[in-house]
Each structure stands twice: as structure tokens, then as C-alpha cells.
Tab-separated table of C-alpha atoms in Angstrom:
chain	number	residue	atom	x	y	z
A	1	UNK	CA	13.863	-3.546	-2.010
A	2	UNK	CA	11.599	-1.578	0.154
A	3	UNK	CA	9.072	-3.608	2.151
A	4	UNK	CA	6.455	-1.751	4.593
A	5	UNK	CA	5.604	-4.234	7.395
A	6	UNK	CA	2.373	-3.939	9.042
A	7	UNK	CA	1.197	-5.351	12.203
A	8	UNK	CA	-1.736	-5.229	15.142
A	9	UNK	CA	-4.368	-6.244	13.021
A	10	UNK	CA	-6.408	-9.113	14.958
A	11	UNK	CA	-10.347	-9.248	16.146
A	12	UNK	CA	-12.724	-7.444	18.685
A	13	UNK	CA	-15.878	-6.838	19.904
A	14	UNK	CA	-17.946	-3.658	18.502
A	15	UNK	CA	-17.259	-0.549	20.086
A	16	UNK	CA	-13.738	-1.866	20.675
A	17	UNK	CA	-9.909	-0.554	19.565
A	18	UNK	CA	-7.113	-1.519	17.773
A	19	UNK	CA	-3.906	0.059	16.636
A	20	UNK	CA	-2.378	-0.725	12.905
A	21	UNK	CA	1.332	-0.120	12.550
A	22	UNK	CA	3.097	-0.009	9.260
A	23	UNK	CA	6.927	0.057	9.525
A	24	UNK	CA	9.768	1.207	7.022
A	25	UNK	CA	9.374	4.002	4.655
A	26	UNK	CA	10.804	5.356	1.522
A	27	UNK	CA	10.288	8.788	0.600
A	28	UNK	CA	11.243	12.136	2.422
A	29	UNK	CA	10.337	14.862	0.004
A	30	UNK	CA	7.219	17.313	0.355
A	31	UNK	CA	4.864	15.500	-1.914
A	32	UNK	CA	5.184	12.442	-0.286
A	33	UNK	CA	2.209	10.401	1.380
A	34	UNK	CA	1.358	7.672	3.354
A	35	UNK	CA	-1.996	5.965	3.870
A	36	UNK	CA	-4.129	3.278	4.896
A	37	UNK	CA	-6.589	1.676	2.819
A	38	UNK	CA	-9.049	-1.264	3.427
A	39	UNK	CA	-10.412	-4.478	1.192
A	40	UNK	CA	-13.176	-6.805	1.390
A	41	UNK	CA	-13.392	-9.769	-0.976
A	42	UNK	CA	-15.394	-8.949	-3.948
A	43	UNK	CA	-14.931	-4.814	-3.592
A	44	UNK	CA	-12.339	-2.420	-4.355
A	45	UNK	CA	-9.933	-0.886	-2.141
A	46	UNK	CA	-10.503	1.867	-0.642
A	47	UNK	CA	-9.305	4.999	1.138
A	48	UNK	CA	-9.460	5.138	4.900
A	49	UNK	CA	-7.421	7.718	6.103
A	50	UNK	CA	-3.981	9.519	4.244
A	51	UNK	CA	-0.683	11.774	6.057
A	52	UNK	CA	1.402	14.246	3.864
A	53	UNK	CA	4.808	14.979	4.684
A	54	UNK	CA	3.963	18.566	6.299
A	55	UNK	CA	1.469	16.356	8.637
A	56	UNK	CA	-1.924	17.000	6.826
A	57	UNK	CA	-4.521	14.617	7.021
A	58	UNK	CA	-7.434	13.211	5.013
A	59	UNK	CA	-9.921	10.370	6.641
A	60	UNK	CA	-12.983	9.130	4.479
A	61	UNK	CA	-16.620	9.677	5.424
A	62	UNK	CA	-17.203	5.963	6.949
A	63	UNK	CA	-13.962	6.432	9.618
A	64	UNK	CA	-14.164	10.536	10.505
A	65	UNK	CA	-14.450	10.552	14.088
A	66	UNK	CA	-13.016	7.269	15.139
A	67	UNK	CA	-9.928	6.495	13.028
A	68	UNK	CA	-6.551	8.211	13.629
A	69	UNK	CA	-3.833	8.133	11.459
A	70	UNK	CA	-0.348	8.814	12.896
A	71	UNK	CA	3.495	9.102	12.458
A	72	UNK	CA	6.571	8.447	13.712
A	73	UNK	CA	9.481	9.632	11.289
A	74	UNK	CA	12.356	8.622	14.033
A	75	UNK	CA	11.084	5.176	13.328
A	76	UNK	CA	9.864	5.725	10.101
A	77	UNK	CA	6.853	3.703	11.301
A	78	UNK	CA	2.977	4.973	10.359
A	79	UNK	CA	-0.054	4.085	12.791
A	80	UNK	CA	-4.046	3.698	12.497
A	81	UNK	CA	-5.993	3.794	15.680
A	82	UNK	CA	-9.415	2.775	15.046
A	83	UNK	CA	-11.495	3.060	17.936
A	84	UNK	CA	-15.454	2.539	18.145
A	85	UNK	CA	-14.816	0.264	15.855
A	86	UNK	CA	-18.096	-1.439	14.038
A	87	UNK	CA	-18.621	-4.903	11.997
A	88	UNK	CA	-18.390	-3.204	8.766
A	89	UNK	CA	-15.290	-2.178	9.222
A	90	UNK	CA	-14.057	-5.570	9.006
A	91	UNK	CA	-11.714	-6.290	6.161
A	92	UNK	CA	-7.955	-6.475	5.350
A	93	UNK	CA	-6.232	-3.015	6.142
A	94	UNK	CA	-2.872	-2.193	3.790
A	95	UNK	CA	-0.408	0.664	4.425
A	96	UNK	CA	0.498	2.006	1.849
A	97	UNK	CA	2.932	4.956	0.234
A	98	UNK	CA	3.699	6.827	-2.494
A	99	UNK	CA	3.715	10.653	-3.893
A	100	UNK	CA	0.646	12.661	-4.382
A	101	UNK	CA	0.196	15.687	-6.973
A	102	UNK	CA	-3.396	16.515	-6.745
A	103	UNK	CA	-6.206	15.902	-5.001
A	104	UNK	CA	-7.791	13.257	-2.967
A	105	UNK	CA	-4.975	11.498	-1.787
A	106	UNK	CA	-7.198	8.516	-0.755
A	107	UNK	CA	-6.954	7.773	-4.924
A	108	UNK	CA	-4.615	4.093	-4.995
A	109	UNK	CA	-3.390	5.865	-8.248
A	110	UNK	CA	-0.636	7.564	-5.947
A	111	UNK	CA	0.788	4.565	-4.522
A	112	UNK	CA	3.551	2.374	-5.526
A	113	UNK	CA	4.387	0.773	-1.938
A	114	UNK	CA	2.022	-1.831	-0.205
A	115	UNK	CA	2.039	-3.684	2.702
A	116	UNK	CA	1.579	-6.985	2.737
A	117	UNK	CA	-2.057	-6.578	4.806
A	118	UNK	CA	-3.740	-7.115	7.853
A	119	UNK	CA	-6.762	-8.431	8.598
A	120	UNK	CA	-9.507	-7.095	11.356
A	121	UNK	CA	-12.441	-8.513	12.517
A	122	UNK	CA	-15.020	-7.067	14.596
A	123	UNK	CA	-17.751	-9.084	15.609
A	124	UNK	CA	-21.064	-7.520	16.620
């Protein structure tokens, strides 16, 4: 069974960093994807930033500018840096990956593979 591990999740100060990583991986073909989302209790997941398999990206609104997303295929391993990082964008981060055939790949529809999440904090 495939299982995406994620790690570096943790707390800091606003205007801080931290670095998400999201290891193992499943598919290789072109319409593969791979993506982080977000959750706070009480609200849907959402979309924070996506990585095709030719290397395009897609970031939402809120994170443009201060989120990277990232890959390493040797290690089949996907990254998040999130730098200037602000209180709302506290919540529990999942990787997550699957195959996209439209638009908007920052849709959960795509996905079939979830890590298990990772909380961060940021404290004003």
C-alpha cells in the first residue's frame, strides 16, 4: 500500500520559515500531480500550492509570493517552503497526489493519496 509520509511541520513566530516534506510517491505518467493542501477545524480543505509531472506549478491567492512547492524525483520526496509565514496560515498541511485532467489542480477531486498531516503553528 502506498503511504506518503510527511514531516517538518512544527511552530514559529510570524514572519518566520518552515519546510514541509512529503516522502514516497506513486505515479510517473504525464498527468500526474502532487500537491499540498491545508485544514482548519470547522473548514474545508483547501488548495495551497500543486506540481505536474513536466514541473508546472499552481499556488493559491493567500500563499503566492511566499510558499514554494518543490521536487525531488531521485527521492521521490515533494517539499513546501513557506516563508513569511503569518498566523492564518496556521492549520494542518497534507500532501497529497493523484492525476489531474482539467483545470485547477488545487480541486481535492484529483486526489486519491493523502498524507497523514502536519500541523503548523505560527504565533503572532
Amino acid at each position: 500500500q502506498v503511504q506518503l509520509v510527511e514531516s517538518g511541520g512544527g511552530s514559529v513566530q510570524a514572519g518566520g520559515s518552515l519546510r514541509l516534506s512529503c516522502a514516497g510517491s506513486v505515479y510517473s505518467d504525464p498527468y500526474y500531480v502532487r500537491a499540498w493542501f491545508r485544514q482548519v477545524p470547522g473548514k474545508e480543505r483547501e488548495g495551497v500550492a500543486s506540481i505536474q509531472n513536466l514541473g508546472s506549478t499552481e499556488y493559491a491567492d493567500f500563499v503566492r509570493g511566499r510558499f514554494t512547492i518543490s521536487r525531488d524525483n531521485e527521492k521521490k520526496t515533494l517539499y513546501l517552503q513557506m516563508d513569511k509565514l503569518v498566523p492564518e496560515d496556521t492549520a494542518m498541511y497534507y500532501c497529497a497526489e493523484g492525476r489531474s485532467y482539467g483545470p485547477n489542480k488545487l480541486d481535492t477531486k484529483w486526489y486519491i493519496f493523502w498524507g497523514q498531516g502536519n500541523q503548523v503553528t505560527v504565533s503572532s
